């Protein structure tokens, strides 16, 4: 991976900024069914509105525009528009055959934007993180309350789907693979297994970011793991970073980041939501509010990578970037 050296160097020097929400920004475009379809899919037999990953093929200029707004706000790492880019998630739209294309083109759009900004300021290299979402199925839990032993997906099916996604993300120019919003660690293990296979097959070391999601005040993932258990269960690989995103606002995430920061030998990442959703599903936390809460992370030396999830915008990312530039990154722990 050609940019890995630059990535590790940057991480040793400063706190890196991850971008904010793609979905929040795309809502501003108010795309309708025909916008999602574009020319290529105008006769598609099934509705496609809401398939944000498809916009990388039908509205690539909008995706590039969002990336550039985050880069302008100070982001060091840009996520590809591929959160649902597996055959498993794309089955909802009958678009399983498009998976390679979707991921490859999404990575290319992010790569182009990052290269443009790196060229403007070579002292601040920008990196592409291939976004790998959790899929809409869980390997650990039954979707049928009357049949607790039933599983809607197998580990092997997940591995195959993730591997296809990861190959395209790498071919399109991703520097990092980001397994994110993990609510079921077994799904994440399938993704990590697939990535490890690719490392062997291609003879490369891939920087891997892993980001779980604590779903409520119980402090556990949806499949029941505490922050510490989650960390232990993904630490078998040589990861770039481990962290948490989504579900909670910055304030609520603090104790779980402390657990990671005190027990992990990897870099620690966080990208919380802009607070908790209100009654209308909107996020009310202002950029200033969020930066104020994140100040606790940096004062306690908890993080190496920081960004935003649901409800965050370039304004949030700019406020966070302005705050953390004055603080050193968390020092890596060495465990014997």
mmCIF file of C-alpha atoms in Angstrom:
data_model
loop_
_atom_site.group_PDB
_atom_site.id
_atom_site.type_symbol
_atom_site.label_atom_id
_atom_site.label_comp_id
_atom_site.label_asym_id
_atom_site.label_seq_id
_atom_site.Cartn_x
_atom_site.Cartn_y
_atom_site.Cartn_z
ATOM 1 C CA UNK A 1 0.000 0.000 0.000
ATOM 2 C CA UNK A 2 1.866 3.033 -1.297
ATOM 3 C CA UNK A 3 0.507 5.615 1.147
ATOM 4 C CA UNK A 4 0.864 3.526 4.323
ATOM 5 C CA UNK A 5 4.173 5.097 5.292
ATOM 6 C CA UNK A 6 2.694 8.603 5.053
ATOM 7 C CA UNK A 7 -0.347 7.467 7.030
ATOM 8 C CA UNK A 8 1.662 6.083 9.951
ATOM 9 C CA UNK A 9 3.899 9.145 9.924
ATOM 10 C CA UNK A 10 0.892 11.484 10.089
ATOM 11 C CA UNK A 11 -0.645 9.445 12.932
ATOM 12 C CA UNK A 12 2.562 9.699 14.943
ATOM 13 C CA UNK A 13 2.542 13.498 14.599
ATOM 14 C CA UNK A 14 -1.064 14.605 15.078
ATOM 15 C CA UNK A 15 -4.678 13.668 15.596
ATOM 16 C CA UNK A 16 -6.127 12.819 12.180
ATOM 17 C CA UNK A 17 -9.537 14.060 11.104
ATOM 18 C CA UNK A 18 -12.057 11.671 9.583
ATOM 19 C CA UNK A 19 -14.924 13.106 7.547
ATOM 20 C CA UNK A 20 -18.560 13.450 8.639
ATOM 21 C CA UNK A 21 -21.859 11.956 7.489
ATOM 22 C CA UNK A 22 -22.434 11.266 3.797
ATOM 23 C CA UNK A 23 -26.178 10.591 4.193
ATOM 24 C CA UNK A 24 -26.788 13.863 6.027
ATOM 25 C CA UNK A 25 -25.154 15.774 3.181
ATOM 26 C CA UNK A 26 -26.940 13.851 0.414
ATOM 27 C CA UNK A 27 -30.318 14.672 1.970
ATOM 28 C CA UNK A 28 -29.634 18.313 1.080
ATOM 29 C CA UNK A 29 -29.741 17.447 -2.625
ATOM 30 C CA UNK A 30 -33.355 16.188 -2.292
ATOM 31 C CA UNK A 31 -32.749 13.530 -4.948
ATOM 32 C CA UNK A 32 -35.870 11.797 -6.258
ATOM 33 C CA UNK A 33 -36.315 8.376 -7.882
ATOM 34 C CA UNK A 34 -35.242 9.589 -11.337
ATOM 35 C CA UNK A 35 -32.079 11.195 -9.894
ATOM 36 C CA UNK A 36 -31.102 7.903 -8.274
ATOM 37 C CA UNK A 37 -31.764 6.064 -11.542
ATOM 38 C CA UNK A 38 -29.913 8.412 -13.867
ATOM 39 C CA UNK A 39 -29.712 7.432 -17.528
ATOM 40 C CA UNK A 40 -28.145 4.038 -16.902
ATOM 41 C CA UNK A 41 -30.917 2.682 -14.663
ATOM 42 C CA UNK A 42 -33.937 4.584 -15.992
ATOM 43 C CA UNK A 43 -35.734 1.316 -16.860
ATOM 44 C CA UNK A 44 -34.735 -0.615 -13.705
ATOM 45 C CA UNK A 45 -37.674 -2.787 -12.627
ATOM 46 C CA UNK A 46 -37.435 -1.990 -8.925
ATOM 47 C CA UNK A 47 -37.501 1.269 -6.915
ATOM 48 C CA UNK A 48 -33.988 2.536 -6.102
ATOM 49 C CA UNK A 49 -34.607 5.777 -4.197
ATOM 50 C CA UNK A 50 -32.658 5.626 -0.930
ATOM 51 C CA UNK A 51 -29.818 3.540 -2.379
ATOM 52 C CA UNK A 52 -27.135 6.130 -1.621
ATOM 53 C CA UNK A 53 -24.311 3.878 -2.834
ATOM 54 C CA UNK A 54 -25.879 3.903 -6.307
ATOM 55 C CA UNK A 55 -25.313 7.667 -6.494
ATOM 56 C CA UNK A 56 -21.600 6.974 -7.060
ATOM 57 C CA UNK A 57 -22.670 5.724 -10.501
ATOM 58 C CA UNK A 58 -25.601 8.046 -11.256
ATOM 59 C CA UNK A 59 -24.664 11.300 -9.451
ATOM 60 C CA UNK A 60 -20.865 11.071 -9.101
ATOM 61 C CA UNK A 61 -20.472 14.855 -9.124
ATOM 62 C CA UNK A 62 -22.579 15.119 -5.937
ATOM 63 C CA UNK A 63 -20.476 12.474 -4.165
ATOM 64 C CA UNK A 64 -17.259 14.252 -5.202
ATOM 65 C CA UNK A 65 -18.717 17.566 -4.041
ATOM 66 C CA UNK A 66 -19.471 16.154 -0.567
ATOM 67 C CA UNK A 67 -15.951 14.696 -0.304
ATOM 68 C CA UNK A 68 -14.443 18.060 -1.235
ATOM 69 C CA UNK A 69 -16.519 19.909 1.347
ATOM 70 C CA UNK A 70 -15.104 17.622 4.048
ATOM 71 C CA UNK A 71 -11.577 17.985 2.684
ATOM 72 C CA UNK A 72 -12.020 21.756 2.691
ATOM 73 C CA UNK A 73 -13.166 21.520 6.326
ATOM 74 C CA UNK A 74 -9.890 19.796 7.252
ATOM 75 C CA UNK A 75 -10.530 16.057 6.887
ATOM 76 C CA UNK A 76 -7.422 13.899 6.512
ATOM 77 C CA UNK A 77 -9.372 10.695 5.821
ATOM 78 C CA UNK A 78 -12.319 10.461 3.432
ATOM 79 C CA UNK A 79 -14.700 7.503 3.543
ATOM 80 C CA UNK A 80 -15.940 5.992 0.295
ATOM 81 C CA UNK A 81 -19.678 6.074 -0.390
ATOM 82 C CA UNK A 82 -19.997 2.296 0.061
ATOM 83 C CA UNK A 83 -21.639 1.723 3.447
ATOM 84 C CA UNK A 84 -24.115 -0.746 1.883
ATOM 85 C CA UNK A 85 -21.790 -1.984 -0.842
ATOM 86 C CA UNK A 86 -22.195 -5.745 -0.396
ATOM 87 C CA UNK A 87 -24.317 -8.231 -2.337
ATOM 88 C CA UNK A 88 -26.192 -8.816 0.944
ATOM 89 C CA UNK A 89 -27.296 -5.187 1.349
ATOM 90 C CA UNK A 90 -27.735 -4.591 -2.397
ATOM 91 C CA UNK A 91 -30.205 -7.500 -2.605
ATOM 92 C CA UNK A 92 -32.821 -5.020 -1.326
ATOM 93 C CA UNK A 93 -32.585 -3.271 -4.706
ATOM 94 C CA UNK A 94 -31.863 -6.412 -6.796
ATOM 95 C CA UNK A 95 -28.473 -4.884 -7.607
ATOM 96 C CA UNK A 96 -26.114 -7.609 -6.389
ATOM 97 C CA UNK A 97 -24.343 -7.725 -9.776
ATOM 98 C CA UNK A 98 -23.329 -4.072 -9.452
ATOM 99 C CA UNK A 99 -21.269 -4.503 -6.272
ATOM 100 C CA UNK A 100 -17.809 -4.454 -7.856
ATOM 101 C CA UNK A 101 -18.693 -1.450 -9.996
ATOM 102 C CA UNK A 102 -20.218 0.495 -7.077
ATOM 103 C CA UNK A 103 -17.216 0.017 -4.811
ATOM 104 C CA UNK A 104 -14.603 0.554 -7.508
ATOM 105 C CA UNK A 105 -16.177 3.804 -8.753
ATOM 106 C CA UNK A 106 -16.782 5.087 -5.210
ATOM 107 C CA UNK A 107 -13.138 4.528 -4.308
ATOM 108 C CA UNK A 108 -12.027 6.267 -7.524
ATOM 109 C CA UNK A 109 -14.159 9.352 -6.744
ATOM 110 C CA UNK A 110 -12.706 9.606 -3.215
ATOM 111 C CA UNK A 111 -9.173 8.967 -4.522
ATOM 112 C CA UNK A 112 -9.463 11.767 -7.087
ATOM 113 C CA UNK A 113 -10.674 14.257 -4.468
ATOM 114 C CA UNK A 114 -7.974 13.272 -1.967
ATOM 115 C CA UNK A 115 -5.185 13.443 -4.554
ATOM 116 C CA UNK A 116 -6.339 16.910 -5.572
ATOM 117 C CA UNK A 117 -6.097 18.195 -1.994
ATOM 118 C CA UNK A 118 -2.801 16.409 -1.293
ATOM 119 C CA UNK A 119 -1.341 18.087 -4.390
ATOM 120 C CA UNK A 120 -2.460 21.489 -3.038
ATOM 121 C CA UNK A 121 -0.750 20.834 0.294
ATOM 122 C CA UNK A 122 1.722 17.921 0.258
ATOM 123 C CA UNK A 123 2.438 18.472 3.984
ATOM 124 C CA UNK A 124 -1.114 17.332 4.716
ATOM 125 C CA UNK A 125 -1.594 14.107 2.744
ATOM 126 C CA UNK A 126 -5.218 12.907 2.435
ATOM 127 C CA UNK A 127 -6.235 9.259 2.638
ATOM 128 C CA UNK A 128 -9.120 7.154 1.326
ATOM 129 C CA UNK A 129 -10.873 4.765 3.724
ATOM 130 C CA UNK A 130 -12.955 2.089 2.000
ATOM 131 C CA UNK A 131 -16.190 2.016 4.007
ATOM 132 C CA UNK A 132 -17.468 -1.471 4.859
ATOM 133 C CA UNK A 133 -20.827 -1.377 6.634
ATOM 134 C CA UNK A 134 -22.288 -4.143 8.806
ATOM 135 C CA UNK A 135 -24.881 -5.383 6.221
ATOM 136 C CA UNK A 136 -28.543 -5.684 7.163
ATOM 137 C CA UNK A 137 -28.203 -9.233 8.511
ATOM 138 C CA UNK A 138 -26.636 -10.541 11.683
ATOM 139 C CA UNK A 139 -24.722 -13.785 12.084
ATOM 140 C CA UNK A 140 -25.109 -13.910 15.883
ATOM 141 C CA UNK A 141 -28.808 -13.324 16.395
ATOM 142 C CA UNK A 142 -32.018 -14.826 15.064
ATOM 143 C CA UNK A 143 -34.436 -12.466 13.304
ATOM 144 C CA UNK A 144 -37.236 -14.863 14.298
ATOM 145 C CA UNK A 145 -38.312 -14.651 17.963
ATOM 146 C CA UNK A 146 -39.976 -18.043 17.653
ATOM 147 C CA UNK A 147 -36.803 -19.727 16.408
ATOM 148 C CA UNK A 148 -33.760 -18.526 18.367
ATOM 149 C CA UNK A 149 -31.451 -20.970 16.567
ATOM 150 C CA UNK A 150 -32.271 -19.606 13.111
ATOM 151 C CA UNK A 151 -29.733 -17.414 11.281
ATOM 152 C CA UNK A 152 -30.503 -15.306 8.203
ATOM 153 C CA UNK A 153 -26.853 -15.390 7.071
ATOM 154 C CA UNK A 154 -23.803 -17.612 7.506
ATOM 155 C CA UNK A 155 -20.209 -16.639 8.256
ATOM 156 C CA UNK A 156 -19.172 -18.017 4.862
ATOM 157 C CA UNK A 157 -21.764 -15.953 2.983
ATOM 158 C CA UNK A 158 -20.545 -12.847 4.792
ATOM 159 C CA UNK A 159 -16.892 -13.641 4.070
ATOM 160 C CA UNK A 160 -17.556 -14.024 0.337
ATOM 161 C CA UNK A 161 -19.582 -10.792 0.181
ATOM 162 C CA UNK A 162 -17.046 -8.761 2.135
ATOM 163 C CA UNK A 163 -14.155 -10.089 0.084
ATOM 164 C CA UNK A 164 -15.790 -8.988 -3.160
ATOM 165 C CA UNK A 165 -16.387 -5.525 -1.710
ATOM 166 C CA UNK A 166 -12.832 -5.206 -0.371
ATOM 167 C CA UNK A 167 -11.235 -6.252 -3.676
ATOM 168 C CA UNK A 168 -13.087 -3.484 -5.505
ATOM 169 C CA UNK A 169 -12.303 -0.886 -2.819
ATOM 170 C CA UNK A 170 -8.602 -1.703 -3.062
ATOM 171 C CA UNK A 171 -8.629 -1.765 -6.873
ATOM 172 C CA UNK A 172 -10.274 1.662 -6.870
ATOM 173 C CA UNK A 173 -7.483 3.173 -4.757
ATOM 174 C CA UNK A 174 -8.390 2.889 -1.055
ATOM 175 C CA UNK A 175 -5.501 3.373 1.383
ATOM 176 C CA UNK A 176 -7.394 1.944 4.365
ATOM 177 C CA UNK A 177 -10.214 -0.554 4.823
ATOM 178 C CA UNK A 178 -12.699 0.592 7.475
ATOM 179 C CA UNK A 179 -14.965 -2.070 8.976
ATOM 180 C CA UNK A 180 -17.501 0.195 10.645
ATOM 181 C CA UNK A 181 -20.697 0.500 12.689
ATOM 182 C CA UNK A 182 -20.186 -3.036 13.963
ATOM 183 C CA UNK A 183 -23.220 -4.216 15.924
ATOM 184 C CA UNK A 184 -22.353 -7.918 15.577
ATOM 185 C CA UNK A 185 -18.698 -8.821 16.020
ATOM 186 C CA UNK A 186 -19.196 -12.106 14.155
ATOM 187 C CA UNK A 187 -20.045 -10.116 11.017
ATOM 188 C CA UNK A 188 -16.910 -8.041 11.587
ATOM 189 C CA UNK A 189 -14.828 -11.187 11.990
ATOM 190 C CA UNK A 190 -16.039 -12.367 8.577
ATOM 191 C CA UNK A 191 -14.925 -9.031 7.086
ATOM 192 C CA UNK A 192 -11.552 -9.232 8.843
ATOM 193 C CA UNK A 193 -11.090 -12.833 7.679
ATOM 194 C CA UNK A 194 -11.748 -11.714 4.085
ATOM 195 C CA UNK A 195 -9.295 -8.805 4.402
ATOM 196 C CA UNK A 196 -6.641 -11.113 5.835
ATOM 197 C CA UNK A 197 -7.095 -13.444 2.857
ATOM 198 C CA UNK A 198 -6.574 -10.494 0.515
ATOM 199 C CA UNK A 199 -3.404 -9.491 2.380
ATOM 200 C CA UNK A 200 -2.025 -12.982 1.771
ATOM 201 C CA UNK A 201 -3.166 -13.219 -1.846
ATOM 202 C CA UNK A 202 -1.860 -9.794 -2.829
ATOM 203 C CA UNK A 203 1.232 -9.840 -0.634
ATOM 204 C CA UNK A 204 0.362 -6.479 0.922
ATOM 205 C CA UNK A 205 -0.296 -5.093 4.368
ATOM 206 C CA UNK A 206 -3.609 -3.276 4.470
ATOM 207 C CA UNK A 207 -4.168 -0.627 7.170
ATOM 208 C CA UNK A 208 -7.431 -1.773 8.814
ATOM 209 C CA UNK A 209 -9.679 0.427 10.905
ATOM 210 C CA UNK A 210 -12.315 -1.304 13.037
ATOM 211 C CA UNK A 211 -15.180 0.697 14.529
ATOM 212 C CA UNK A 212 -17.933 -0.786 16.672
ATOM 213 C CA UNK A 213 -21.179 0.727 17.817
ATOM 214 C CA UNK A 214 -22.462 0.790 21.393
ATOM 215 C CA UNK A 215 -26.210 0.707 20.871
ATOM 216 C CA UNK A 216 -27.563 2.096 24.143
ATOM 217 C CA UNK A 217 -26.838 3.043 27.749
ATOM 218 C CA UNK A 218 -26.123 -0.602 28.651
ATOM 219 C CA UNK A 219 -22.666 -0.035 27.143
ATOM 220 C CA UNK A 220 -22.911 -3.071 24.889
ATOM 221 C CA UNK A 221 -23.036 -3.787 21.180
ATOM 222 C CA UNK A 222 -26.312 -5.178 19.802
ATOM 223 C CA UNK A 223 -24.925 -8.710 20.075
ATOM 224 C CA UNK A 224 -24.191 -8.137 23.768
ATOM 225 C CA UNK A 225 -20.470 -7.364 24.003
ATOM 226 C CA UNK A 226 -18.979 -4.811 26.356
ATOM 227 C CA UNK A 227 -16.345 -2.419 24.999
ATOM 228 C CA UNK A 228 -13.586 -4.574 26.482
ATOM 229 C CA UNK A 229 -14.978 -7.816 25.044
ATOM 230 C CA UNK A 230 -15.333 -6.159 21.647
ATOM 231 C CA UNK A 231 -11.702 -5.035 21.761
ATOM 232 C CA UNK A 232 -10.457 -8.505 22.695
ATOM 233 C CA UNK A 233 -12.459 -10.197 19.958
ATOM 234 C CA UNK A 234 -11.010 -8.062 17.126
ATOM 235 C CA UNK A 235 -7.432 -7.784 18.405
ATOM 236 C CA UNK A 236 -6.163 -10.958 16.720
ATOM 237 C CA UNK A 237 -5.237 -8.946 13.619
ATOM 238 C CA UNK A 238 -2.632 -6.226 13.385
ATOM 239 C CA UNK A 239 -5.080 -3.331 13.130
ATOM 240 C CA UNK A 240 -4.376 0.308 12.365
ATOM 241 C CA UNK A 241 -7.077 1.462 14.773
ATOM 242 C CA UNK A 242 -10.005 0.364 16.875
ATOM 243 C CA UNK A 243 -12.823 2.642 17.963
ATOM 244 C CA UNK A 244 -16.513 3.436 18.128
ATOM 245 C CA UNK A 245 -18.948 5.332 15.935
ATOM 246 C CA UNK A 246 -22.651 6.032 15.535
ATOM 247 C CA UNK A 247 -25.538 5.306 17.978
ATOM 248 C CA UNK A 248 -24.352 7.741 20.664
ATOM 249 C CA UNK A 249 -23.312 11.372 20.847
ATOM 250 C CA UNK A 250 -19.793 12.424 21.829
ATOM 251 C CA UNK A 251 -20.709 12.809 25.492
ATOM 252 C CA UNK A 252 -22.089 9.292 25.945
ATOM 253 C CA UNK A 253 -19.156 7.703 24.126
ATOM 254 C CA UNK A 254 -16.445 8.883 26.556
ATOM 255 C CA UNK A 255 -16.342 5.923 29.014
ATOM 256 C CA UNK A 256 -16.130 3.381 26.192
ATOM 257 C CA UNK A 257 -13.273 5.251 24.524
ATOM 258 C CA UNK A 258 -11.491 5.281 27.880
ATOM 259 C CA UNK A 259 -11.745 1.477 27.955
ATOM 260 C CA UNK A 260 -10.188 1.237 24.481
ATOM 261 C CA UNK A 261 -7.526 3.862 25.130
ATOM 262 C CA UNK A 262 -6.347 2.143 28.320
ATOM 263 C CA UNK A 263 -6.381 -1.402 26.960
ATOM 264 C CA UNK A 264 -5.479 -1.215 23.277
ATOM 265 C CA UNK A 265 -2.117 -1.310 21.548
ATOM 266 C CA UNK A 266 -3.703 0.158 18.384
ATOM 267 C CA UNK A 267 -4.571 3.730 17.517
ATOM 268 C CA UNK A 268 -8.027 4.744 18.788
ATOM 269 C CA UNK A 269 -10.724 6.308 16.609
ATOM 270 C CA UNK A 270 -14.084 7.912 17.371
ATOM 271 C CA UNK A 271 -16.782 9.398 15.203
ATOM 272 C CA UNK A 272 -19.915 9.999 17.232
ATOM 273 C CA UNK A 273 -23.293 11.268 16.054
ATOM 274 C CA UNK A 274 -24.275 14.917 16.455
ATOM 275 C CA UNK A 275 -25.996 14.008 19.722
ATOM 276 C CA UNK A 276 -29.002 11.707 20.000
ATOM 277 C CA UNK A 277 -31.837 11.991 17.449
ATOM 278 C CA UNK A 278 -34.847 14.127 18.386
ATOM 279 C CA UNK A 279 -38.509 13.065 18.007
ATOM 280 C CA UNK A 280 -38.268 13.663 14.247
ATOM 281 C CA UNK A 281 -35.077 11.637 13.801
ATOM 282 C CA UNK A 282 -32.992 14.778 13.301
ATOM 283 C CA UNK A 283 -29.738 15.634 15.081
ATOM 284 C CA UNK A 284 -29.662 18.948 16.919
ATOM 285 C CA UNK A 285 -26.124 19.184 18.252
ATOM 286 C CA UNK A 286 -24.286 22.184 16.851
ATOM 287 C CA UNK A 287 -20.645 22.071 15.695
ATOM 288 C CA UNK A 288 -19.716 24.104 18.809
ATOM 289 C CA UNK A 289 -21.551 21.689 21.157
ATOM 290 C CA UNK A 290 -19.848 18.706 19.603
ATOM 291 C CA UNK A 291 -16.373 20.244 19.685
ATOM 292 C CA UNK A 292 -16.883 21.165 23.332
ATOM 293 C CA UNK A 293 -17.667 17.546 24.204
ATOM 294 C CA UNK A 294 -14.765 16.189 22.147
ATOM 295 C CA UNK A 295 -12.453 18.468 24.105
ATOM 296 C CA UNK A 296 -12.719 15.910 26.930
ATOM 297 C CA UNK A 297 -11.325 13.203 24.608
ATOM 298 C CA UNK A 298 -8.229 15.212 23.761
ATOM 299 C CA UNK A 299 -7.659 16.532 27.281
ATOM 300 C CA UNK A 300 -7.647 12.922 28.508
ATOM 301 C CA UNK A 301 -5.455 11.780 25.603
ATOM 302 C CA UNK A 302 -7.971 9.187 24.372
ATOM 303 C CA UNK A 303 -7.889 9.483 20.586
ATOM 304 C CA UNK A 304 -5.773 9.395 17.432
ATOM 305 C CA UNK A 305 -8.522 9.713 14.806
ATOM 306 C CA UNK A 306 -11.692 11.783 15.222
ATOM 307 C CA UNK A 307 -14.637 12.521 12.939
ATOM 308 C CA UNK A 308 -18.417 12.540 12.836
ATOM 309 C CA UNK A 309 -21.256 10.117 12.083
ATOM 310 C CA UNK A 310 -25.015 10.726 11.683
ATOM 311 C CA UNK A 311 -26.074 14.359 11.628
ATOM 312 C CA UNK A 312 -22.566 15.753 11.227
ATOM 313 C CA UNK A 313 -21.657 18.172 8.444
ATOM 314 C CA UNK A 314 -18.512 19.936 7.163
ATOM 315 C CA UNK A 315 -19.219 22.627 9.799
ATOM 316 C CA UNK A 316 -18.967 20.002 12.559
ATOM 317 C CA UNK A 317 -15.751 18.607 11.085
ATOM 318 C CA UNK A 318 -14.235 22.102 10.800
ATOM 319 C CA UNK A 319 -15.034 22.854 14.459
ATOM 320 C CA UNK A 320 -13.517 19.539 15.560
ATOM 321 C CA UNK A 321 -10.410 20.049 13.392
ATOM 322 C CA UNK A 322 -9.916 23.550 14.816
ATOM 323 C CA UNK A 323 -10.145 22.176 18.337
ATOM 324 C CA UNK A 324 -7.845 19.142 18.099
ATOM 325 C CA UNK A 325 -5.006 20.827 16.197
ATOM 326 C CA UNK A 326 -3.720 22.164 19.521
ATOM 327 C CA UNK A 327 -3.570 18.739 21.192
ATOM 328 C CA UNK A 328 -1.139 15.849 20.807
ATOM 329 C CA UNK A 329 -2.428 12.442 19.686
ATOM 330 C CA UNK A 330 -2.888 9.610 22.190
ATOM 331 C CA UNK A 331 0.389 7.806 22.793
ATOM 332 C CA UNK A 332 0.419 4.160 21.768
ATOM 333 C CA UNK A 333 0.650 1.681 24.615
ATOM 334 C CA UNK A 334 3.080 -1.194 24.496
ATOM 335 C CA UNK A 335 1.920 -4.438 26.024
ATOM 336 C CA UNK A 336 4.492 -7.098 26.746
#
